[in-house]
Coordinates of C-alpha atoms in Angstrom, one line a residue:
X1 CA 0.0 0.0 0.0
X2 CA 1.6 3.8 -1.0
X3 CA 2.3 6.2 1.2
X4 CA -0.3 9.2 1.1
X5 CA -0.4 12.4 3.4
X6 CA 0.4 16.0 3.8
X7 CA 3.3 17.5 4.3
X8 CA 3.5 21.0 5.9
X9 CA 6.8 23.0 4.5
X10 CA 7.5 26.7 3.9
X11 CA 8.2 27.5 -0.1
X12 CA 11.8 25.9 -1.8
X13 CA 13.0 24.8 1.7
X14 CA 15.4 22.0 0.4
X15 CA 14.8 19.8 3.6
X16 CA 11.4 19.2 1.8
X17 CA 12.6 18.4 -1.4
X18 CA 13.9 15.0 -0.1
X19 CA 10.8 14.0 0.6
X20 CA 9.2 14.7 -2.6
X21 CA 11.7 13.3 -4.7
X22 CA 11.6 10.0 -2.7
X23 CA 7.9 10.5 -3.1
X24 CA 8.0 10.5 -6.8
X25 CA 10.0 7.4 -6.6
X26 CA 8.2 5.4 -4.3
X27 CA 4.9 6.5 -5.7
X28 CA 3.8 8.3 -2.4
X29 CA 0.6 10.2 -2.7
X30 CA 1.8 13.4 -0.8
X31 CA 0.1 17.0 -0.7
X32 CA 2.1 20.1 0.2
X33 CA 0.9 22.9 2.4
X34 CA 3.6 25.7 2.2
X35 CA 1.8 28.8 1.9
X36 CA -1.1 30.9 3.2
X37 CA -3.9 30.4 4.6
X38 CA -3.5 26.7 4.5
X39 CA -0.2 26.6 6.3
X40 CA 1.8 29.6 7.3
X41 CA 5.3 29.1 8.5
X42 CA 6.2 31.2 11.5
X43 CA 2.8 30.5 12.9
X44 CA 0.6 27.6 11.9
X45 CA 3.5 25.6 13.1
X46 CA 3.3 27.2 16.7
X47 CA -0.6 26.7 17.0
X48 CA -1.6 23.7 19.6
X49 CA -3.2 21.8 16.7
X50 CA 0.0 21.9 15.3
X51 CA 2.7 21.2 18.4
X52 CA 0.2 18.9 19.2
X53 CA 0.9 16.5 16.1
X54 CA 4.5 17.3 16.3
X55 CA 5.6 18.9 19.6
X56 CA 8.9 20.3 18.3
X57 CA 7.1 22.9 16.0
X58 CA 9.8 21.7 13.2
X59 CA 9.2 21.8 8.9
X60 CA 8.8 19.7 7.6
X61 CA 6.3 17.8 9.2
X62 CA 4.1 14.8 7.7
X63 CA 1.0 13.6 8.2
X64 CA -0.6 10.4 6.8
X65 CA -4.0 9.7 6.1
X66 CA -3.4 6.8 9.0
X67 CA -2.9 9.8 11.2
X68 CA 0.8 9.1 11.0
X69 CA 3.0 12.2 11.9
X70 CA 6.7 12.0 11.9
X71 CA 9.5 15.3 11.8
X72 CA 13.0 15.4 10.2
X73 CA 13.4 15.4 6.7
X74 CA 15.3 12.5 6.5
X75 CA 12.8 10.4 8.5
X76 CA 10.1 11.3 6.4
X77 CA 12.1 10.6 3.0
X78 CA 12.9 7.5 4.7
X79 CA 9.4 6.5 5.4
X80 CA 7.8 4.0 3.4
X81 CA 11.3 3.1 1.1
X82 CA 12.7 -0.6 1.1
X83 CA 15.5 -1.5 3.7
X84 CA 18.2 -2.1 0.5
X85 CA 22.0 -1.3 1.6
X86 CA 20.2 0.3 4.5
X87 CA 23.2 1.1 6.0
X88 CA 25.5 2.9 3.5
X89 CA 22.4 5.4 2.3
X90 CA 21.8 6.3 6.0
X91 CA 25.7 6.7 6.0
X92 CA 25.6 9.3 2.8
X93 CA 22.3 10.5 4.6
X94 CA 24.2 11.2 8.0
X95 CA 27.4 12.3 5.9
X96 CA 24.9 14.9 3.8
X97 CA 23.9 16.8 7.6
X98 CA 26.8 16.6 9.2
X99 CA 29.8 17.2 6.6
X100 CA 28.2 19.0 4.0
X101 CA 24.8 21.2 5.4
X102 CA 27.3 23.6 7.7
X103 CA 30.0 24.7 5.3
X104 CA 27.2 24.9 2.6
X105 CA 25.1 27.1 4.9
X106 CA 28.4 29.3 6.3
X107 CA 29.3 30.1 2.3
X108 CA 25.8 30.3 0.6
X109 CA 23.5 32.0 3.2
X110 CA 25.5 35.4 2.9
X111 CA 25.0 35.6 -0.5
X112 CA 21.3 35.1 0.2
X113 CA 21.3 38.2 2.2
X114 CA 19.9 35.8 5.3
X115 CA 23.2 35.6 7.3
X116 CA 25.8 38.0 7.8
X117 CA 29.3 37.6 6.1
X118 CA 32.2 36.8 8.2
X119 CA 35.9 36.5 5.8
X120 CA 37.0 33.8 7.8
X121 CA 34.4 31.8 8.3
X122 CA 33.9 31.8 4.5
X123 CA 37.0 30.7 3.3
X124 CA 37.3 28.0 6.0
X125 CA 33.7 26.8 4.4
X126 CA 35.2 27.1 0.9
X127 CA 38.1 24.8 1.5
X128 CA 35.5 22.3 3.8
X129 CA 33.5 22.5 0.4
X130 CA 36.2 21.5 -1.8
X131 CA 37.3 18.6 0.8
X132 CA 33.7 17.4 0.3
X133 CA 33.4 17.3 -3.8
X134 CA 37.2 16.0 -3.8
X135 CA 35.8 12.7 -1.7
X136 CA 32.8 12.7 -3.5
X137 CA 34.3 12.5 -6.6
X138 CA 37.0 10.0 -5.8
X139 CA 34.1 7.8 -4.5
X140 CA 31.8 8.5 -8.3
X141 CA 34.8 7.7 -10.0
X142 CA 33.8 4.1 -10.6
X143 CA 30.2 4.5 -9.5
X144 CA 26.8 6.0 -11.2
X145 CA 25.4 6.0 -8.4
X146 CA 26.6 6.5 -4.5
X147 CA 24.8 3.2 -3.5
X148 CA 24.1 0.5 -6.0
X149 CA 23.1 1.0 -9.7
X150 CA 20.0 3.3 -9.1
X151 CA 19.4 6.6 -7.4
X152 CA 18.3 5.3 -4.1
X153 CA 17.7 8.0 -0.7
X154 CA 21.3 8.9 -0.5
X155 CA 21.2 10.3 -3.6
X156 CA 18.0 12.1 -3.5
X157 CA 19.8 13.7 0.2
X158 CA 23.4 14.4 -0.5
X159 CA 22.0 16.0 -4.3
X160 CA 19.7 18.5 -2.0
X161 CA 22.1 19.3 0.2
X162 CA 24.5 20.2 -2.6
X163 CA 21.2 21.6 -4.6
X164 CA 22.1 25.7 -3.3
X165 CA 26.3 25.3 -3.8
X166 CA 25.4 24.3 -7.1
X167 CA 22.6 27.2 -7.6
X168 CA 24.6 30.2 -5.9
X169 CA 28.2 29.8 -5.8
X170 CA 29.6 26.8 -7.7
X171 CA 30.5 28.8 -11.2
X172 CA 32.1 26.5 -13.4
X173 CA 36.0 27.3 -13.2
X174 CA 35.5 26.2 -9.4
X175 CA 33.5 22.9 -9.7
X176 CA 35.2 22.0 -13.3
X177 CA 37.6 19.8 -11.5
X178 CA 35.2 17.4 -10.3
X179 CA 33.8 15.9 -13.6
X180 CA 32.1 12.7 -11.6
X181 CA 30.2 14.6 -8.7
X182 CA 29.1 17.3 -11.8
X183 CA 28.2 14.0 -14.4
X184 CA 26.3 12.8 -11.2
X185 CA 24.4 15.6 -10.0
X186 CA 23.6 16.7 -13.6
X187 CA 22.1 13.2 -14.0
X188 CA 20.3 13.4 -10.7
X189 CA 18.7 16.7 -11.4
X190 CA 17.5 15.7 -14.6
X191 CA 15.5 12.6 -14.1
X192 CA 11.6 12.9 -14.0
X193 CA 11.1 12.6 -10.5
X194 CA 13.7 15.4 -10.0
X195 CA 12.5 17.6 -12.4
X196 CA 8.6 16.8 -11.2
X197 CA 9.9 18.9 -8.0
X198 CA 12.8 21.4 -9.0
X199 CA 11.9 21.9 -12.1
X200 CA 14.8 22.9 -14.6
X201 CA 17.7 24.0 -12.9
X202 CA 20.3 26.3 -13.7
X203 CA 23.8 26.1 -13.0
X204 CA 25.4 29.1 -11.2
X205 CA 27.4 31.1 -14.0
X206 CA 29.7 33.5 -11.6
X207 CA 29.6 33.0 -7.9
X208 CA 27.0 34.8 -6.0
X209 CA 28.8 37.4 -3.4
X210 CA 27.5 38.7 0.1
X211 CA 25.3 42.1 -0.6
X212 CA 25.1 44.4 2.3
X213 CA 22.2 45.9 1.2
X214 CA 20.4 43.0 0.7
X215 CA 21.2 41.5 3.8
X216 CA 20.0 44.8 5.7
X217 CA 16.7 44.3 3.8
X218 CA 16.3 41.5 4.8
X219 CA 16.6 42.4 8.9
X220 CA 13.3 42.7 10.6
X221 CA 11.3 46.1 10.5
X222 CA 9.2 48.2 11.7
X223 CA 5.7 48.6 10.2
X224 CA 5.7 51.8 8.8
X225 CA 2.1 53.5 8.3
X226 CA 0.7 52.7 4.9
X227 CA 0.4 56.4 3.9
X228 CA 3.5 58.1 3.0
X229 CA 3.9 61.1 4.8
X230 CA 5.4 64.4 3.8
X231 CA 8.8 65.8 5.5
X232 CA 6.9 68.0 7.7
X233 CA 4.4 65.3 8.4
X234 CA 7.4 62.6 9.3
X235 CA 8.6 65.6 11.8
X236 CA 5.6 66.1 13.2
X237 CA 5.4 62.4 13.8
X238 CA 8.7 62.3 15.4
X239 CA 7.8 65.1 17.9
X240 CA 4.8 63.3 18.9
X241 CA 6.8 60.0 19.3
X242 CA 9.3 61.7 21.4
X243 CA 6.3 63.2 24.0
X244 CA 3.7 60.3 23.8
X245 CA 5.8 56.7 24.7
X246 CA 4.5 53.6 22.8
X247 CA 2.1 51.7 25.0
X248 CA 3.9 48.5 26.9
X249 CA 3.2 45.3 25.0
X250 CA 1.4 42.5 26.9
X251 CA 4.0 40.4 28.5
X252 CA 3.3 36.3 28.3
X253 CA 4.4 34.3 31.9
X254 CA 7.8 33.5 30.7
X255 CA 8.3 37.1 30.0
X256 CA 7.2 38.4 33.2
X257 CA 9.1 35.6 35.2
X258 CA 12.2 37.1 33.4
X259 CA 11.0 40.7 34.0
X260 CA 10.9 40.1 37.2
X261 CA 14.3 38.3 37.6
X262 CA 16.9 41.2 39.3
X263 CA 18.7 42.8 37.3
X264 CA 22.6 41.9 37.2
X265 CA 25.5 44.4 37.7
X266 CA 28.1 44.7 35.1
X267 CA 30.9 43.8 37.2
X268 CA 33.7 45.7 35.2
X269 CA 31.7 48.9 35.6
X270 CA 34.0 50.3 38.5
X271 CA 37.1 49.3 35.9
X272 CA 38.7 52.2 34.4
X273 CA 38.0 52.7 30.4
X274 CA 40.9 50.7 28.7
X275 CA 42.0 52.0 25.4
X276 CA 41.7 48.5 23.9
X277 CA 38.6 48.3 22.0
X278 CA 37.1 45.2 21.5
X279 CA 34.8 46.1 18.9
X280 CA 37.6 47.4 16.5
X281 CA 39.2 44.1 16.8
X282 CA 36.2 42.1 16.1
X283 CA 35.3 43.9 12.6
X284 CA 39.5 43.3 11.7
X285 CA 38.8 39.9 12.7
X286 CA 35.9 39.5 10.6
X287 CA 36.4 41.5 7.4
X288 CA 39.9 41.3 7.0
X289 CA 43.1 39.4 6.5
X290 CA 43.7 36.9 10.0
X291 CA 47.6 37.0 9.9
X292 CA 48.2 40.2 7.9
X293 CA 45.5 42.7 8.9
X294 CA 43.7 41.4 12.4
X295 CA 46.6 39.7 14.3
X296 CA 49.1 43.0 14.2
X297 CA 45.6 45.1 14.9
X298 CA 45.4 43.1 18.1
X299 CA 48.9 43.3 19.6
X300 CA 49.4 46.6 18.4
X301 CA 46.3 47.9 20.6
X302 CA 46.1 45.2 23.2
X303 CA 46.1 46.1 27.2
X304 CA 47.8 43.8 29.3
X305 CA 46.9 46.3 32.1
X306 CA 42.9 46.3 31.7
X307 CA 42.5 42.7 29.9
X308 CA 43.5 39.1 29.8
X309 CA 43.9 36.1 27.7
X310 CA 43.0 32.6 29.2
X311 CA 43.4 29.0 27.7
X312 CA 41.0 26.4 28.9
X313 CA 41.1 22.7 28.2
X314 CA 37.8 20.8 28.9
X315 CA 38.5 18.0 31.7
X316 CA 36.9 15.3 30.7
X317 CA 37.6 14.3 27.3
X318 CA 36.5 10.8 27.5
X319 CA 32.7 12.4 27.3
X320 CA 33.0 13.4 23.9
X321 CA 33.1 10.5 21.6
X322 CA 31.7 12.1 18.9
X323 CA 32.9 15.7 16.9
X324 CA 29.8 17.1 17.3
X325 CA 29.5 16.6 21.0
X326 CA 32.5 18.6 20.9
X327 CA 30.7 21.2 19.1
X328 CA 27.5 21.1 21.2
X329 CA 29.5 21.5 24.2
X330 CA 31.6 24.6 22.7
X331 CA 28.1 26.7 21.7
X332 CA 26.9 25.9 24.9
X333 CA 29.4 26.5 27.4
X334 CA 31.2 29.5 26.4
X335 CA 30.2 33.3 26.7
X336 CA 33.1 34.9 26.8
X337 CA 32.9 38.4 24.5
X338 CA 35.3 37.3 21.6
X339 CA 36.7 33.9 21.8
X340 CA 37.8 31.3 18.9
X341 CA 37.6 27.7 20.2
X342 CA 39.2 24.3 18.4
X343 CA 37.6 20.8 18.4
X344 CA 41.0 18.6 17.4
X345 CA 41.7 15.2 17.7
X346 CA 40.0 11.8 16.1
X347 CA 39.3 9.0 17.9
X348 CA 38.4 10.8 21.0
X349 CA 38.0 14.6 20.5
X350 CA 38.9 17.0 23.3
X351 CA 37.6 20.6 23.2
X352 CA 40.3 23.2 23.5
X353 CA 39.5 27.0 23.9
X354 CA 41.8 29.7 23.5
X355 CA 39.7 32.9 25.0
X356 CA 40.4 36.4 25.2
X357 CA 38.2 38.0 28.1
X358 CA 38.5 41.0 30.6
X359 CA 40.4 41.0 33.9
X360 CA 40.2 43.7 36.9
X361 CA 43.7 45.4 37.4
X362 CA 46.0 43.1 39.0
X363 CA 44.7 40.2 38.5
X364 CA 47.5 37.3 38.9
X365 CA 48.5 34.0 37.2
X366 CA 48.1 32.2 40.1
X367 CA 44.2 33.4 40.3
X368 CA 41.1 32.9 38.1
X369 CA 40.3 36.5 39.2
X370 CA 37.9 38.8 36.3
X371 CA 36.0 36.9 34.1
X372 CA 36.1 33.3 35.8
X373 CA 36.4 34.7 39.5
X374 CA 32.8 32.8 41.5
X375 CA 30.9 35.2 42.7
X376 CA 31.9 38.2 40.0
X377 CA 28.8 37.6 37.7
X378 CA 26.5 34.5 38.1
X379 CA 25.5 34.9 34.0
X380 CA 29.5 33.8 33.7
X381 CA 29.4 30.5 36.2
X382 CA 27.5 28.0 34.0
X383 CA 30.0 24.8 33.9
X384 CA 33.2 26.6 34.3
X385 CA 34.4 24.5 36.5
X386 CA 34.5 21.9 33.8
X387 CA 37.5 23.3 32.2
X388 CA 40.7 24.2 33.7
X389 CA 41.7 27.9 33.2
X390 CA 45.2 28.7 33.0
X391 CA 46.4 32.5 32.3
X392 CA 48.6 33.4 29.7
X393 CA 51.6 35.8 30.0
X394 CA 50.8 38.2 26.5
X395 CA 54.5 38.6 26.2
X396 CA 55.7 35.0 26.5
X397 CA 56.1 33.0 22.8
X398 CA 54.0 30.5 24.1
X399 CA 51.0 33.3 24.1
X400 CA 51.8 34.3 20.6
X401 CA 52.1 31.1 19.0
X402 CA 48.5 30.5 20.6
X403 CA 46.9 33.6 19.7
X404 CA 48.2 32.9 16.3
X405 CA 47.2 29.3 15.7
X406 CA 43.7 29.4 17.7
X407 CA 42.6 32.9 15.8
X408 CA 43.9 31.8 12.5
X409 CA 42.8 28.1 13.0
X410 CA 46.1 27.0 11.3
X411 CA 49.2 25.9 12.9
X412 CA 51.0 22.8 14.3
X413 CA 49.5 23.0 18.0
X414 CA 52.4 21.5 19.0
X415 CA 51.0 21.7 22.8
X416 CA 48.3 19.7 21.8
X417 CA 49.2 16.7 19.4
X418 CA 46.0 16.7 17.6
X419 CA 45.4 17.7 13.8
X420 CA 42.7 20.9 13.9
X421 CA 39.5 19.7 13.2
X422 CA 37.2 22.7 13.1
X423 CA 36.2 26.0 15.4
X424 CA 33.7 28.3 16.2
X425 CA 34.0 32.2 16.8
X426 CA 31.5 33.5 19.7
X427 CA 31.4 37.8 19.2

């Protein structure tokens, strides 16, 4: 018996697309609500008829005409297909999310104008891309297919995944060079079940760039009033806003729980104003050269007097037996205001933060005085005492080769022993 439901999606979300292709292969009856008023992303999928079908809120979501409901993509395109080499398409499926979706999403969102651009984090995402297409097409040298001799669910996956690299910024001297991932994703693209859903794609012809202004656009808004006003009008309107304050919204009980939290001290406020500032490093560090422009920025104007730098080694490595445990743990642990952070190793990973924070005036090496200190600020105790802290001497080599290595995510890491593997930037 097919398969036959609905599935609730937002318009060309790739994630869906899996589904539907599997769809058109396994003969799936399947009906798409992706638009308004039968489905409205942002808020038919927060409604208690909604959450209560799928309580994560998540797209896409489908339902059968059993009364089935199942979330994640690659469940639902998994629903209802055969259990044939099972294991090496859920490998390619896992692969597709985990190796390819993040440096795909880092490169191509900016030029989408729905993320901001960040130098570094680009070119790291264009060398993970190029890793990617290398294996792939060492693996399609001697294949058609990535499992067996017909397109089966890894394809469908690892195709969609790659479906906006190939759209945005893939222009052809840059993917020439891997004839079997293009000869397979060409083929892919353009059989019938494919085509029933993408339609006819074209191949990006010069790589798409970040656009400020698009981006900016794209930031949320204020509703402005639907009649256009005249100058004077607009500065009448302004007066008027400046005298009359907007009425309070009405807060929901989280929000009032949280407005009624006390409010928390900045605990460098009785600090003097250091001539450091952080905010001029961070836009070197993001726009510019690493080594040639944003490293010399930051010892050039750097306080040893009025701030610190700190290296912290997570203490128990045997936890993380996975990469992206490492990663989980890194975006959940660590607040500090600019901080680059390394997941190395292989069998075992081990999480290994280099962070730059502020420290009160005469803080020592023997201390974890300023921003680890207990007691300072309670917003900055969540699981340090997980890692051992360990303050760095900015004049020492062994600072400077760290600095280097961690905020350029290059180097030998000599004091480590374990290739680099990938980091994060918190600002």
């Amino acid at each position: 018996m097919a398969v036959a439901g609905t599935l609730y999606t937002y318009p060309e979300n790739w994630r869906a697309f899996k589904a539907l292709i599997a769809a058109q292969y396994s003969g799936a009856k399947i009906k798409v609500l992706s638009t308004p008023p039968q489905f409205h992303f942002g808020q038919t999928n927060k409604t208690p008829e909604f959450l209560k079908k799928f309580p994560v809120g998540k797209v896409p979501a489908f339902e059968g005409e059993d009364g089935f409901c199942i979330f994640e993509s690659n469940a639902i395109a998994h629903y209802g297909t055969t259990q044939e080499a099972a294991s090496q398409i859920l490998q390619w499926v896992s692969f597709a999310d985990s190796d390819i979706v993040p440096p795909a999403s880092t490169w191509v969102f900016p030029t989408l104008g729905i993320m901001q651009y960040n130098k570094q984090a680009t070119e790291y995402a264009k060398e993970e891309v190029k890793r990617i297409l290398s294996l792939l097409d060492s693996h399609l040298k001697t294949r058609t297919f990535l499992v067996g001799d017909r397109i089966t669910l890894a394809d469908i996956t690892v195709v969609c995944t790659l479906l906006w690299l190939y759209k945005q910024v893939l222009e052809p001297p840059f993917r020439q060079q891997y004839e079997n991932v293009n000869r397979w994703f060409v083929t892919c693209v353009n059989q019938p079940q494919f085509k029933a859903i993408l339609g006819d794609l074209k191949l990006c012809e010069k790589m798409a760039q970040f656009d400020a202004k698009k981006f900016a656009e794209n930031q949320p808004k204020k509703e402005s009033s639907k009649k256009e006003k005249t100058p004077k009008e607009e500065k009448k309107a302004e007066k008027k806003e400046e005298k009359k304050p907007e009425p309070e919204e009405e807060l929901d009980e989280c929000e009032q729980a949280l407005a009624a939290e006390p409010k928390s001290k900045d605990p460098f406020a009785h600090l003097p104003k250091s001539p450091f500032i952080m905010d001029e490093f961070k836009r070197k560090y993001s726009n510019e050269d690493t080594l040639k422009v944003a490293l010399p920025h930051f010892w050039e104007h750097f306080d040893k007097d009025g701030w610190s730098i700190w290296y912290a080694e997570y203490r128990f490595p045997e936890e993380l037996a996975q990469t992206f445990m490492s990663c989980n743990l890194i975006t959940e642990n660590i607040g500090s205001p600019a901080a680059t952070l390394r997941v190395s190793g292989e069998a075992i990973p081990s999480i290994l933060p280099a962070s730059l924070c502020p420290s009160p005036l005469g803080a020592t090496s023997e201390t974890t005085e300023g921003f680890l200190r207990p007691g300072l600020s309670p917003d900055w105790q969540v699981d340090y005492e997980s890692y051992t802290w360990r303050k760095l001497e900015p004049e020492s080599e062994e600072c400077k080769t760290l600095v280097k290595e961690y905020f350029a995510w290059e180097g030998d890491f000599k004091h480590v022993g374990k290739a680099f593997n990938q980091g994060k930037v918190f600002k």
